C-alpha positions as a LaTeX table, in Angstrom:
\begin{tabular}{lrrr}
\hline
Residue & $x$ (\AA) & $y$ (\AA) & $z$ (\AA) \\
\hline
Met1 & 0.00 & 0.00 & 0.00 \\
Glu2 & 1.25 & 3.48 & $-0.84$ \\
Ser3 & 1.44 & 4.78 & 2.75 \\
Gly4 & 2.46 & 1.52 & 4.38 \\
Leu5 & $-0.41$ & 1.78 & 6.85 \\
Lys6 & $-2.90$ & $-0.95$ & 7.60 \\
Arg7 & $-6.21$ & $-0.48$ & 5.86 \\
Pro8 & $-9.63$ & $-1.59$ & 7.11 \\
Ser9 & $-10.35$ & $-5.01$ & 5.67 \\
His10 & $-14.12$ & $-5.14$ & 6.12 \\
Ile11 & $-15.38$ & $-2.17$ & 4.10 \\
Arg12 & $-18.12$ & $-3.35$ & 1.74 \\
Leu13 & $-20.32$ & $-1.57$ & $-0.70$ \\
Ser14 & $-23.92$ & $-1.46$ & 0.47 \\
Thr15 & $-24.90$ & $-3.37$ & $-2.68$ \\
His16 & $-22.60$ & $-6.30$ & $-1.88$ \\
Pro17 & $-23.85$ & $-9.53$ & $-0.26$ \\
Gly18 & $-23.71$ & $-9.38$ & 3.50 \\
Ala19 & $-23.53$ & $-5.60$ & 3.62 \\
Gln20 & $-26.95$ & $-5.39$ & 5.27 \\
Asp21 & $-26.15$ & $-7.60$ & 8.24 \\
Pro22 & $-27.84$ & $-5.91$ & 11.21 \\
Ser23 & $-25.64$ & $-4.30$ & 13.84 \\
Pro24 & $-25.72$ & $-5.95$ & 17.28 \\
Phe25 & $-26.06$ & $-2.45$ & 18.76 \\
Lys26 & $-29.61$ & $-1.16$ & 18.36 \\
Ile27 & $-30.52$ & 2.49 & 18.79 \\
Gln28 & $-33.78$ & 3.06 & 20.64 \\
Trp29 & $-34.14$ & 6.82 & 20.24 \\
Gly30 & $-35.86$ & 8.49 & 23.20 \\
Glu31 & $-34.79$ & 6.01 & 25.88 \\
Gln32 & $-33.84$ & 7.67 & 29.16 \\
Asp33 & $-31.02$ & 5.27 & 29.97 \\
Pro34 & $-28.09$ & 5.74 & 27.52 \\
Leu35 & $-27.30$ & 2.03 & 27.65 \\
Lys36 & $-30.87$ & 1.23 & 26.63 \\
Arg37 & $-30.81$ & 3.96 & 24.01 \\
Gly38 & $-27.59$ & 2.52 & 22.60 \\
Pro39 & $-24.39$ & 4.13 & 21.28 \\
Val40 & $-24.03$ & 5.91 & 17.95 \\
Ile41 & $-21.46$ & 3.86 & 16.03 \\
Ala42 & $-20.30$ & 5.26 & 12.70 \\
Ser43 & $-16.71$ & 4.07 & 12.48 \\
Pro44 & $-15.72$ & 2.85 & 9.00 \\
Asn45 & $-13.26$ & 0.51 & 10.74 \\
Gln46 & $-16.04$ & $-1.66$ & 12.17 \\
Pro47 & $-18.76$ & $-2.12$ & 9.55 \\
Glu48 & $-20.11$ & $-5.11$ & 11.47 \\
Asn49 & $-20.98$ & $-2.79$ & 14.41 \\
Arg50 & $-22.13$ & 0.29 & 12.48 \\
Asn51 & $-25.67$ & 1.35 & 13.32 \\
Thr52 & $-25.45$ & 4.83 & 11.80 \\
Ile53 & $-25.31$ & 6.21 & 8.26 \\
Gly54 & $-22.33$ & 8.44 & 7.52 \\
Val55 & $-19.19$ & 8.96 & 9.57 \\
His56 & $-18.06$ & 11.16 & 12.44 \\
Gly57 & $-16.65$ & 14.58 & 11.66 \\
Gly58 & $-19.08$ & 15.52 & 8.91 \\
Ser59 & $-17.30$ & 17.46 & 6.16 \\
Tyr60 & $-14.03$ & 17.15 & 8.09 \\
Ser61 & $-14.02$ & 13.43 & 7.37 \\
Leu62 & $-12.69$ & 14.32 & 3.91 \\
Tyr63 & $-9.62$ & 15.92 & 5.47 \\
Lys64 & $-9.20$ & 12.75 & 7.48 \\
Ala65 & $-9.29$ & 10.82 & 4.22 \\
Leu66 & $-6.48$ & 13.01 & 2.89 \\
Ala67 & $-4.47$ & 12.41 & 6.05 \\
Val68 & $-4.93$ & 8.66 & 5.63 \\
Ser69 & $-4.06$ & 8.89 & 1.91 \\
Ser70 & $-0.87$ & 10.81 & 2.65 \\
Gly71 & 0.19 & 8.26 & 5.25 \\
Ser72 & 0.14 & 10.71 & 8.17 \\
Leu73 & $-2.81$ & 9.03 & 9.91 \\
Asp74 & $-3.33$ & 5.37 & 10.72 \\
Pro75 & $-7.00$ & 4.72 & 9.86 \\
Asp76 & $-7.19$ & 2.11 & 12.63 \\
Arg77 & $-6.00$ & 4.45 & 15.36 \\
Arg78 & $-8.41$ & 4.80 & 18.31 \\
Pro79 & $-8.83$ & 8.05 & 20.27 \\
Asp80 & $-7.66$ & 8.23 & 23.89 \\
Tyr81 & $-10.54$ & 9.85 & 25.81 \\
Asn82 & $-8.71$ & 10.10 & 29.15 \\
Asn83 & $-9.48$ & 13.50 & 30.76 \\
Thr84 & $-11.63$ & 14.64 & 27.83 \\
His85 & $-14.91$ & 14.53 & 29.78 \\
Pro86 & $-16.92$ & 17.80 & 30.04 \\
Met87 & $-15.47$ & 20.61 & 32.15 \\
Val88 & $-19.04$ & 21.54 & 33.08 \\
Glu89 & $-21.91$ & 19.07 & 33.47 \\
Ile90 & $-24.97$ & 19.74 & 31.36 \\
Gly91 & $-28.05$ & 17.65 & 32.01 \\
Pro92 & $-29.52$ & 15.23 & 31.83 \\
His93 & $-32.77$ & 17.16 & 31.39 \\
Pro94 & $-36.31$ & 15.79 & 30.86 \\
Gln95 & $-36.28$ & 17.12 & 27.30 \\
Trp96 & $-33.60$ & 14.55 & 26.44 \\
Trp97 & $-36.14$ & 11.76 & 26.38 \\
Ser98 & $-39.34$ & 13.73 & 25.83 \\
Pro99 & $-40.86$ & 12.48 & 22.53 \\
Gly100 & $-39.96$ & 14.66 & 19.58 \\
Lys101 & $-38.05$ & 17.33 & 21.53 \\
Ile102 & $-34.57$ & 16.42 & 20.24 \\
Val103 & $-34.06$ & 14.82 & 16.81 \\
Ser104 & $-30.97$ & 16.56 & 15.35 \\
Leu105 & $-28.30$ & 15.87 & 18.00 \\
Asp106 & $-27.38$ & 13.07 & 20.37 \\
Pro107 & $-28.44$ & 14.07 & 23.91 \\
Phe108 & $-25.82$ & 11.69 & 25.32 \\
Gly109 & $-23.12$ & 12.92 & 22.94 \\
Ala110 & $-21.06$ & 14.62 & 25.67 \\
Met111 & $-21.10$ & 11.65 & 28.04 \\
Thr112 & $-20.33$ & 9.00 & 25.44 \\
Ala113 & $-16.90$ & 8.09 & 26.82 \\
Gln114 & $-18.32$ & 7.61 & 30.31 \\
Ala115 & $-21.71$ & 6.06 & 29.53 \\
Phe116 & $-20.25$ & 3.51 & 27.12 \\
Arg117 & $-16.89$ & 3.03 & 28.83 \\
Glu118 & $-17.18$ & $-0.77$ & 29.05 \\
Leu119 & $-18.05$ & $-1.10$ & 25.37 \\
Ile120 & $-15.14$ & 1.16 & 24.42 \\
Gln121 & $-12.79$ & $-0.91$ & 26.58 \\
Arg122 & $-14.04$ & $-3.99$ & 24.71 \\
Gly123 & $-12.82$ & $-2.42$ & 21.50 \\
Ile124 & $-16.06$ & $-0.96$ & 20.13 \\
Asp125 & $-15.24$ & 2.28 & 18.30 \\
Ile126 & $-17.74$ & 4.72 & 19.89 \\
Arg127 & $-17.04$ & 8.45 & 19.62 \\
Pro128 & $-18.47$ & 11.57 & 21.32 \\
Thr129 & $-20.41$ & 14.09 & 19.24 \\
Ile130 & $-20.45$ & 16.86 & 21.88 \\
Ala131 & $-17.57$ & 18.45 & 23.81 \\
Val132 & $-17.84$ & 20.90 & 26.73 \\
Thr133 & $-14.91$ & 23.05 & 27.83 \\
Lys134 & $-14.05$ & 26.33 & 29.58 \\
Ala135 & $-12.35$ & 29.33 & 28.01 \\
Lys136 & $-12.08$ & 33.11 & 27.89 \\
Leu137 & $-13.14$ & 35.55 & 25.20 \\
Asp138 & $-10.75$ & 38.38 & 24.42 \\
Met139 & $-12.56$ & 40.75 & 22.05 \\
Pro140 & $-11.87$ & 44.45 & 21.57 \\
Glu141 & $-15.58$ & 45.28 & 21.51 \\
Leu142 & $-16.14$ & 43.63 & 24.90 \\
Arg143 & $-13.13$ & 45.45 & 26.32 \\
Ala144 & $-14.62$ & 48.67 & 24.97 \\
Ala145 & $-17.91$ & 47.84 & 26.69 \\
Val146 & $-16.02$ & 47.54 & 29.99 \\
Glu147 & $-14.21$ & 50.83 & 29.37 \\
Ala148 & $-17.52$ & 52.51 & 28.52 \\
Gly149 & $-19.12$ & 51.20 & 31.72 \\
Arg150 & $-21.74$ & 49.04 & 30.00 \\
Leu151 & $-20.02$ & 46.00 & 31.50 \\
Arg152 & $-17.96$ & 45.81 & 34.66 \\
Ala153 & $-14.97$ & 43.76 & 35.68 \\
Asp154 & $-16.20$ & 41.55 & 38.52 \\
Asn155 & $-13.42$ & 38.92 & 38.65 \\
Arg156 & $-16.07$ & 36.27 & 38.01 \\
Val157 & $-17.52$ & 36.77 & 34.55 \\
Val158 & $-15.23$ & 39.60 & 33.42 \\
Thr159 & $-11.58$ & 39.80 & 34.46 \\
Pro160 & $-9.82$ & 43.10 & 35.27 \\
Asp161 & $-8.18$ & 42.84 & 31.83 \\
Gly162 & $-11.58$ & 42.74 & 30.15 \\
Glu163 & $-11.55$ & 39.03 & 29.28 \\
Val164 & $-14.85$ & 37.18 & 29.56 \\
Thr165 & $-15.10$ & 33.72 & 31.13 \\
Val166 & $-17.30$ & 31.31 & 29.18 \\
Thr167 & $-18.33$ & 27.70 & 28.96 \\
Lys168 & $-18.06$ & 26.53 & 25.35 \\
Val169 & $-19.90$ & 23.61 & 23.81 \\
Ala170 & $-19.29$ & 22.12 & 20.36 \\
Leu171 & $-22.02$ & 19.90 & 18.91 \\
Asp172 & $-21.91$ & 17.75 & 15.78 \\
Pro173 & $-25.28$ & 17.03 & 14.17 \\
Val174 & $-26.80$ & 13.59 & 14.71 \\
Trp175 & $-30.08$ & 13.17 & 12.84 \\
Tyr176 & $-32.75$ & 10.71 & 13.92 \\
Leu177 & $-34.38$ & 10.36 & 10.52 \\
Pro178 & $-37.95$ & 9.45 & 11.63 \\
Gly179 & $-37.93$ & 12.50 & 13.91 \\
Ile180 & $-36.50$ & 14.79 & 11.23 \\
Ala181 & $-39.18$ & 13.66 & 8.80 \\
Gln182 & $-41.93$ & 14.27 & 11.35 \\
Arg183 & $-40.53$ & 17.71 & 12.18 \\
Phe184 & $-40.76$ & 18.72 & 8.51 \\
Gly185 & $-44.08$ & 17.00 & 7.88 \\
Val186 & $-42.80$ & 14.60 & 5.21 \\
Ser187 & $-42.53$ & 10.83 & 4.99 \\
Glu188 & $-39.31$ & 9.22 & 6.10 \\
Gly189 & $-39.00$ & 7.58 & 2.70 \\
Ala190 & $-39.24$ & 10.90 & 0.85 \\
Leu191 & $-36.70$ & 12.47 & 3.20 \\
Arg192 & $-34.25$ & 9.61 & 2.68 \\
Arg193 & $-34.67$ & 9.72 & $-1.09$ \\
Asn194 & $-34.03$ & 13.48 & $-1.25$ \\
Leu195 & $-31.02$ & 13.28 & 1.06 \\
Phe196 & $-29.62$ & 10.52 & $-1.17$ \\
Glu197 & $-30.25$ & 12.34 & $-4.43$ \\
Gln198 & $-29.20$ & 15.83 & $-3.34$ \\
Thr199 & $-25.85$ & 14.54 & $-2.05$ \\
Gly200 & $-25.16$ & 12.92 & $-5.41$ \\
Gly201 & $-25.71$ & 9.43 & $-4.06$ \\
Met202 & $-22.97$ & 9.77 & $-1.45$ \\
Tyr203 & $-24.92$ & 7.77 & 1.12 \\
Pro204 & $-26.67$ & 4.80 & $-0.55$ \\
Asp205 & $-27.55$ & 3.42 & 2.89 \\
Leu206 & $-30.19$ & 6.13 & 3.05 \\
Val207 & $-32.25$ & 4.19 & 0.53 \\
Thr208 & $-30.91$ & 0.64 & 0.97 \\
Arg209 & $-30.85$ & 0.40 & 4.78 \\
Pro210 & $-34.23$ & 1.42 & 6.25 \\
Asp211 & $-33.16$ & $-0.35$ & 9.45 \\
Leu212 & $-30.53$ & 2.35 & 10.07 \\
Lys213 & $-32.45$ & 5.27 & 11.57 \\
Val214 & $-29.59$ & 7.63 & 12.49 \\
Phe215 & $-27.56$ & 9.77 & 10.06 \\
Leu216 & $-24.46$ & 11.92 & 10.56 \\
Pro217 & $-24.90$ & 14.62 & 7.88 \\
Pro218 & $-21.79$ & 16.20 & 6.29 \\
Ile219 & $-22.62$ & 19.70 & 7.49 \\
Gly220 & $-21.30$ & 22.15 & 10.05 \\
Gly221 & $-22.43$ & 21.89 & 13.64 \\
Thr222 & $-23.23$ & 24.32 & 16.44 \\
Thr223 & $-21.12$ & 26.16 & 19.00 \\
Val224 & $-22.63$ & 27.34 & 22.28 \\
Tyr225 & $-21.23$ & 30.08 & 24.51 \\
Ile226 & $-22.56$ & 30.14 & 28.08 \\
Phe227 & $-21.99$ & 33.09 & 30.41 \\
Gly228 & $-22.42$ & 32.40 & 34.12 \\
Asp229 & $-23.69$ & 29.19 & 35.67 \\
Ala230 & $-24.72$ & 26.65 & 33.01 \\
Ala231 & $-27.19$ & 25.12 & 35.48 \\
Gly232 & $-29.06$ & 28.45 & 35.39 \\
Leu233 & $-30.17$ & 27.76 & 31.82 \\
Ala234 & $-32.95$ & 25.60 & 33.24 \\
Ala235 & $-34.25$ & 28.50 & 35.37 \\
Thr236 & $-37.92$ & 29.38 & 35.00 \\
Asp237 & $-37.69$ & 32.91 & 36.41 \\
Gly238 & $-36.85$ & 34.72 & 33.18 \\
Ser239 & $-33.18$ & 35.18 & 34.06 \\
Val240 & $-31.89$ & 33.60 & 30.81 \\
Ser241 & $-30.70$ & 35.86 & 27.99 \\
Cys242 & $-30.27$ & 34.19 & 24.58 \\
Arg243 & $-29.04$ & 35.05 & 21.11 \\
Val244 & $-29.42$ & 32.44 & 18.33 \\
His245 & $-27.01$ & 33.48 & 15.58 \\
Asp246 & $-26.52$ & 32.03 & 12.12 \\
Glu247 & $-23.00$ & 32.13 & 10.74 \\
Cys248 & $-21.81$ & 35.06 & 8.60 \\
Asn249 & $-18.07$ & 34.69 & 8.15 \\
Gly250 & $-17.60$ & 37.93 & 6.25 \\
Ser251 & $-19.14$ & 40.00 & 9.02 \\
Asp252 & $-18.64$ & 37.89 & 12.15 \\
Val253 & $-14.90$ & 37.35 & 11.51 \\
Phe254 & $-13.80$ & 39.99 & 9.02 \\
Gly255 & $-16.10$ & 42.84 & 10.02 \\
Ser256 & $-17.90$ & 43.49 & 6.74 \\
Asp257 & $-20.08$ & 46.59 & 6.94 \\
Ile258 & $-22.67$ & 45.37 & 4.42 \\
Cys259 & $-24.82$ & 43.59 & 7.03 \\
Thr260 & $-25.74$ & 43.62 & 10.72 \\
Cys261 & $-24.42$ & 40.16 & 11.59 \\
Arg262 & $-21.34$ & 41.07 & 13.64 \\
Pro263 & $-23.10$ & 43.95 & 15.44 \\
Tyr264 & $-25.99$ & 41.65 & 16.41 \\
Leu265 & $-23.57$ & 38.90 & 17.47 \\
Leu266 & $-21.62$ & 41.34 & 19.65 \\
His267 & $-24.87$ & 42.70 & 21.06 \\
Gly268 & $-25.87$ & 39.16 & 21.98 \\
Leu269 & $-22.49$ & 38.53 & 23.65 \\
Glu270 & $-22.74$ & 41.74 & 25.65 \\
Glu271 & $-26.30$ & 40.96 & 26.73 \\
Gly272 & $-25.16$ & 37.48 & 27.75 \\
Val273 & $-22.40$ & 38.90 & 29.95 \\
Arg274 & $-24.81$ & 41.40 & 31.46 \\
Ala275 & $-27.29$ & 38.64 & 32.30 \\
Ala276 & $-24.58$ & 36.59 & 34.00 \\
Gln277 & $-23.43$ & 39.58 & 36.04 \\
Ala278 & $-27.01$ & 40.15 & 37.16 \\
Gly279 & $-27.16$ & 36.62 & 38.57 \\
Gly280 & $-28.73$ & 34.94 & 35.54 \\
Thr281 & $-27.23$ & 33.06 & 32.63 \\
Gly282 & $-26.34$ & 34.32 & 29.17 \\
Leu283 & $-26.31$ & 32.22 & 26.05 \\
Val284 & $-25.18$ & 32.64 & 22.45 \\
Ile285 & $-25.85$ & 29.79 & 20.03 \\
Tyr286 & $-23.80$ & 29.92 & 16.83 \\
Asn287 & $-25.08$ & 27.77 & 13.96 \\
Arg288 & $-22.95$ & 26.98 & 10.90 \\
Lys289 & $-25.39$ & 28.16 & 8.23 \\
Glu290 & $-23.30$ & 30.47 & 6.09 \\
Gly291 & $-25.19$ & 32.62 & 3.60 \\
Arg292 & $-28.66$ & 31.56 & 4.76 \\
Ala293 & $-27.37$ & 27.97 & 4.50 \\
Leu294 & $-26.73$ & 28.54 & 0.78 \\
Gly295 & $-22.96$ & 28.87 & 1.16 \\
Glu296 & $-20.45$ & 31.68 & 0.91 \\
Val297 & $-19.93$ & 31.36 & $-2.86$ \\
Thr298 & $-23.64$ & 31.86 & $-3.46$ \\
Lys299 & $-23.70$ & 34.76 & $-1.01$ \\
Phe300 & $-20.89$ & 36.59 & $-2.82$ \\
Leu301 & $-22.56$ & 36.01 & $-6.18$ \\
Val302 & $-25.69$ & 37.59 & $-4.73$ \\
Tyr303 & $-23.63$ & 40.55 & $-3.54$ \\
Asn304 & $-22.41$ & 41.08 & $-7.10$ \\
Ala305 & $-25.92$ & 40.88 & $-8.50$ \\
Arg306 & $-27.16$ & 43.40 & $-5.95$ \\
Lys307 & $-24.35$ & 45.86 & $-6.63$ \\
Arg308 & $-24.69$ & 45.67 & $-10.43$ \\
Gln309 & $-28.45$ & 45.76 & $-10.81$ \\
Glu310 & $-29.95$ & 48.68 & $-12.69$ \\
Gly311 & $-31.13$ & 51.33 & $-10.28$ \\
Gly312 & $-28.74$ & 50.23 & $-7.57$ \\
Asp313 & $-29.19$ & 48.02 & $-4.54$ \\
Thr314 & $-32.67$ & 48.43 & $-3.09$ \\
Ala315 & $-34.73$ & 46.94 & $-0.31$ \\
Ala316 & $-37.46$ & 46.02 & $-2.81$ \\
Thr317 & $-35.13$ & 43.60 & $-4.64$ \\
Tyr318 & $-33.05$ & 42.43 & $-1.66$ \\
Phe319 & $-34.57$ & 38.96 & $-1.30$ \\
Ala320 & $-35.28$ & 38.57 & $-5.03$ \\
Arg321 & $-31.56$ & 38.80 & $-5.87$ \\
Thr322 & $-30.88$ & 35.76 & $-3.69$ \\
Glu323 & $-33.71$ & 33.79 & $-5.26$ \\
Cys324 & $-32.47$ & 34.61 & $-8.75$ \\
Val325 & $-29.08$ & 33.07 & $-7.98$ \\
Ala326 & $-29.98$ & 30.25 & $-5.58$ \\
Gly327 & $-33.55$ & 29.41 & $-6.57$ \\
Val328 & $-34.68$ & 29.96 & $-2.98$ \\
Gln329 & $-34.48$ & 32.98 & $-0.73$ \\
Asp330 & $-33.47$ & 31.17 & 2.45 \\
Ala331 & $-32.54$ & 27.56 & 3.27 \\
Arg332 & $-32.02$ & 28.00 & 7.02 \\
Phe333 & $-35.21$ & 26.30 & 8.07 \\
Gln334 & $-35.50$ & 26.85 & 11.80 \\
Glu335 & $-37.41$ & 23.65 & 12.59 \\
Leu336 & $-34.29$ & 21.98 & 14.02 \\
Met337 & $-32.88$ & 25.04 & 15.79 \\
Pro338 & $-34.70$ & 24.56 & 19.15 \\
Asp339 & $-33.10$ & 21.14 & 19.74 \\
Val340 & $-29.92$ & 22.54 & 21.26 \\
Leu341 & $-31.96$ & 24.71 & 23.65 \\
His342 & $-33.91$ & 21.64 & 24.76 \\
Trp343 & $-30.59$ & 19.84 & 25.28 \\
Leu344 & $-29.50$ & 22.71 & 27.53 \\
Gly345 & $-32.69$ & 22.33 & 29.58 \\
Ile346 & $-34.19$ & 25.69 & 28.60 \\
Thr347 & $-37.92$ & 26.16 & 29.08 \\
Arg348 & $-38.04$ & 29.97 & 29.40 \\
Ile349 & $-36.03$ & 32.84 & 27.90 \\
Gly350 & $-36.32$ & 36.21 & 29.58 \\
Arg351 & $-34.56$ & 38.28 & 26.91 \\
Phe352 & $-34.37$ & 36.93 & 23.36 \\
Ile353 & $-31.79$ & 38.95 & 21.42 \\
Ser354 & $-33.50$ & 38.74 & 18.04 \\
Met355 & $-36.47$ & 40.18 & 16.20 \\
Ser356 & $-36.81$ & 37.23 & 13.85 \\
Asp357 & $-40.35$ & 35.90 & 13.75 \\
Met358 & $-39.10$ & 32.60 & 12.33 \\
Lys359 & $-36.73$ & 31.97 & 15.23 \\
Tyr360 & $-39.27$ & 33.17 & 17.76 \\
Asn361 & $-42.03$ & 30.98 & 16.38 \\
Ala362 & $-39.79$ & 27.91 & 16.18 \\
Leu363 & $-38.88$ & 28.24 & 19.85 \\
Val364 & $-42.36$ & 29.04 & 21.13 \\
Glu365 & $-43.99$ & 26.25 & 19.11 \\
Ser366 & $-41.45$ & 23.83 & 20.59 \\
Gly367 & $-42.57$ & 24.74 & 24.11 \\
Ile368 & $-40.05$ & 27.42 & 25.11 \\
Ser369 & $-41.59$ & 30.66 & 26.39 \\
Ile370 & $-40.05$ & 34.05 & 25.60 \\
Asp371 & $-40.71$ & 37.13 & 27.73 \\
Glu372 & $-39.11$ & 39.89 & 25.67 \\
Arg373 & $-37.52$ & 40.33 & 22.24 \\
Ile374 & $-34.55$ & 42.68 & 21.99 \\
Ala375 & $-33.91$ & 44.52 & 18.73 \\
Leu376 & $-30.52$ & 45.68 & 17.50 \\
Pro377 & $-30.05$ & 49.30 & 18.64 \\
Asp378 & $-30.09$ & 51.77 & 15.75 \\
Glu379 & $-26.66$ & 53.10 & 16.62 \\
Leu380 & $-25.14$ & 49.66 & 15.98 \\
Ile381 & $-26.46$ & 49.36 & 12.42 \\
Pro382 & $-23.73$ & 50.08 & 9.81 \\
Ala383 & $-24.66$ & 52.66 & 7.17 \\
Asp384 & $-24.21$ & 50.18 & 4.32 \\
Ala385 & $-26.57$ & 47.73 & 6.04 \\
Gln386 & $-29.58$ & 50.01 & 5.79 \\
Val387 & $-30.78$ & 48.26 & 2.63 \\
Glu388 & $-30.87$ & 44.97 & 4.53 \\
Met389 & $-32.78$ & 46.53 & 7.40 \\
Glu390 & $-35.31$ & 48.18 & 5.11 \\
Ala391 & $-35.82$ & 44.90 & 3.25 \\
Lys392 & $-36.51$ & 43.12 & 6.52 \\
Lys393 & $-38.99$ & 45.76 & 7.57 \\
Ala394 & $-40.77$ & 45.52 & 4.21 \\
Ala395 & $-40.96$ & 41.75 & 4.62 \\
Gly396 & $-42.64$ & 42.10 & 8.01 \\
Tyr397 & $-39.51$ & 41.17 & 9.93 \\
Tyr398 & $-40.00$ & 44.04 & 12.37 \\
Ser399 & $-43.79$ & 43.96 & 12.35 \\
Asp400 & $-45.45$ & 45.38 & 15.46 \\
Ala401 & $-48.20$ & 42.78 & 15.12 \\
Pro402 & $-47.99$ & 39.61 & 17.23 \\
Pro403 & $-45.72$ & 37.01 & 15.60 \\
Val404 & $-47.42$ & 34.59 & 13.25 \\
Val405 & $-47.54$ & 30.99 & 14.44 \\
Gly406 & $-48.58$ & 27.60 & 13.12 \\
Asp407 & $-49.40$ & 27.04 & 9.46 \\
Glu408 & $-49.59$ & 30.78 & 8.81 \\
Leu409 & $-45.80$ & 30.99 & 9.24 \\
Lys410 & $-45.27$ & 28.93 & 6.10 \\
Asn411 & $-47.02$ & 31.59 & 4.03 \\
Ile412 & $-44.71$ & 34.47 & 4.95 \\
His413 & $-42.62$ & 35.19 & 1.85 \\
Gly414 & $-41.95$ & 31.51 & 1.24 \\
Arg415 & $-39.66$ & 31.31 & 4.31 \\
Ser416 & $-37.63$ & 34.24 & 2.99 \\
Ile417 & $-36.98$ & 36.20 & 6.15 \\
Asp418 & $-33.27$ & 36.88 & 6.72 \\
Asp419 & $-32.72$ & 35.85 & 10.34 \\
Tyr420 & $-29.37$ & 37.45 & 11.01 \\
\hline
\end{tabular}
């Protein structure tokens, strides 16, 4: 072999005889006991044990393939999980096993190494899908907030140097296909067929293995930033502040002035710190859904179309430009978004740092109450982002009327609202 490394000897195409032998490890989604629920096993090294479609790492699995191809990674190597357990305990919460509450992540994903220790010691390749750690944020805007007196150094949440102490959680998506189908109101068969076809047939098990009910999609996951006591997220007194933010690399990282993404993200971070300093808990949820889940290439093409259109960039054509390029105005369906909040044990949000009706409705319809919605202050809106803001207002994004719920939501601009 080119790299000299041992290669898995049991990989079989799903169309080959014997490829559909059932795994001895059954997944009973919704069981309260993780051992009864069963582990998520997606290792390509042990096809006889696999009970999950796809592989761990999502899109990063392709980089792993390059590492194996170059000879720098032994494909049979097993992770050493010693001392990797969560720095902060989260859960278990009743939502973890409440029917239909969580279908897009593994509630036991952070405790995998502990809950399935004996199986791992027996050689079963079981891997965590959630990691919980502690860290500090060092951002000039948060330091400026301290200097301006909006935040204070308290040696607990904010250090004298202006650093902010946080609990960070990284979650990889784990889709329970029957639950995903039910959430979107489609048949499981239709969902599987579309997933198979729209990924170019990458996962034939979607259509050949109806016995496999769990799928690890090759998409980005979610990062959670918690300010203050993580246990306070389950509080029912309205002391939780929350911002749900969808990725915008150009603004969030590079500070583009064409949209309000970074200002709203920073506003959510500051509100989270303020909540923690007031004795509550702050939360920012960061979802990898670049360019309304259409991708950065599509987003930049839309930028070009907006800038070059006759008559200039206008609010009236803001959403139409995206649809012209992508065929849809927004692909960030919020049906799955509440799952991470249910995993955190949240039942009530005091201050929701968003004016998005789609996000609000998704949370409320899932059983989470919201006391107050906090808009982005006018002084934080960049001048070049006014077109975006006017387009949102025209689309009813900032409507003073009560948010639309239920089936009516599906009729608002064909799910076109930009949720940033």
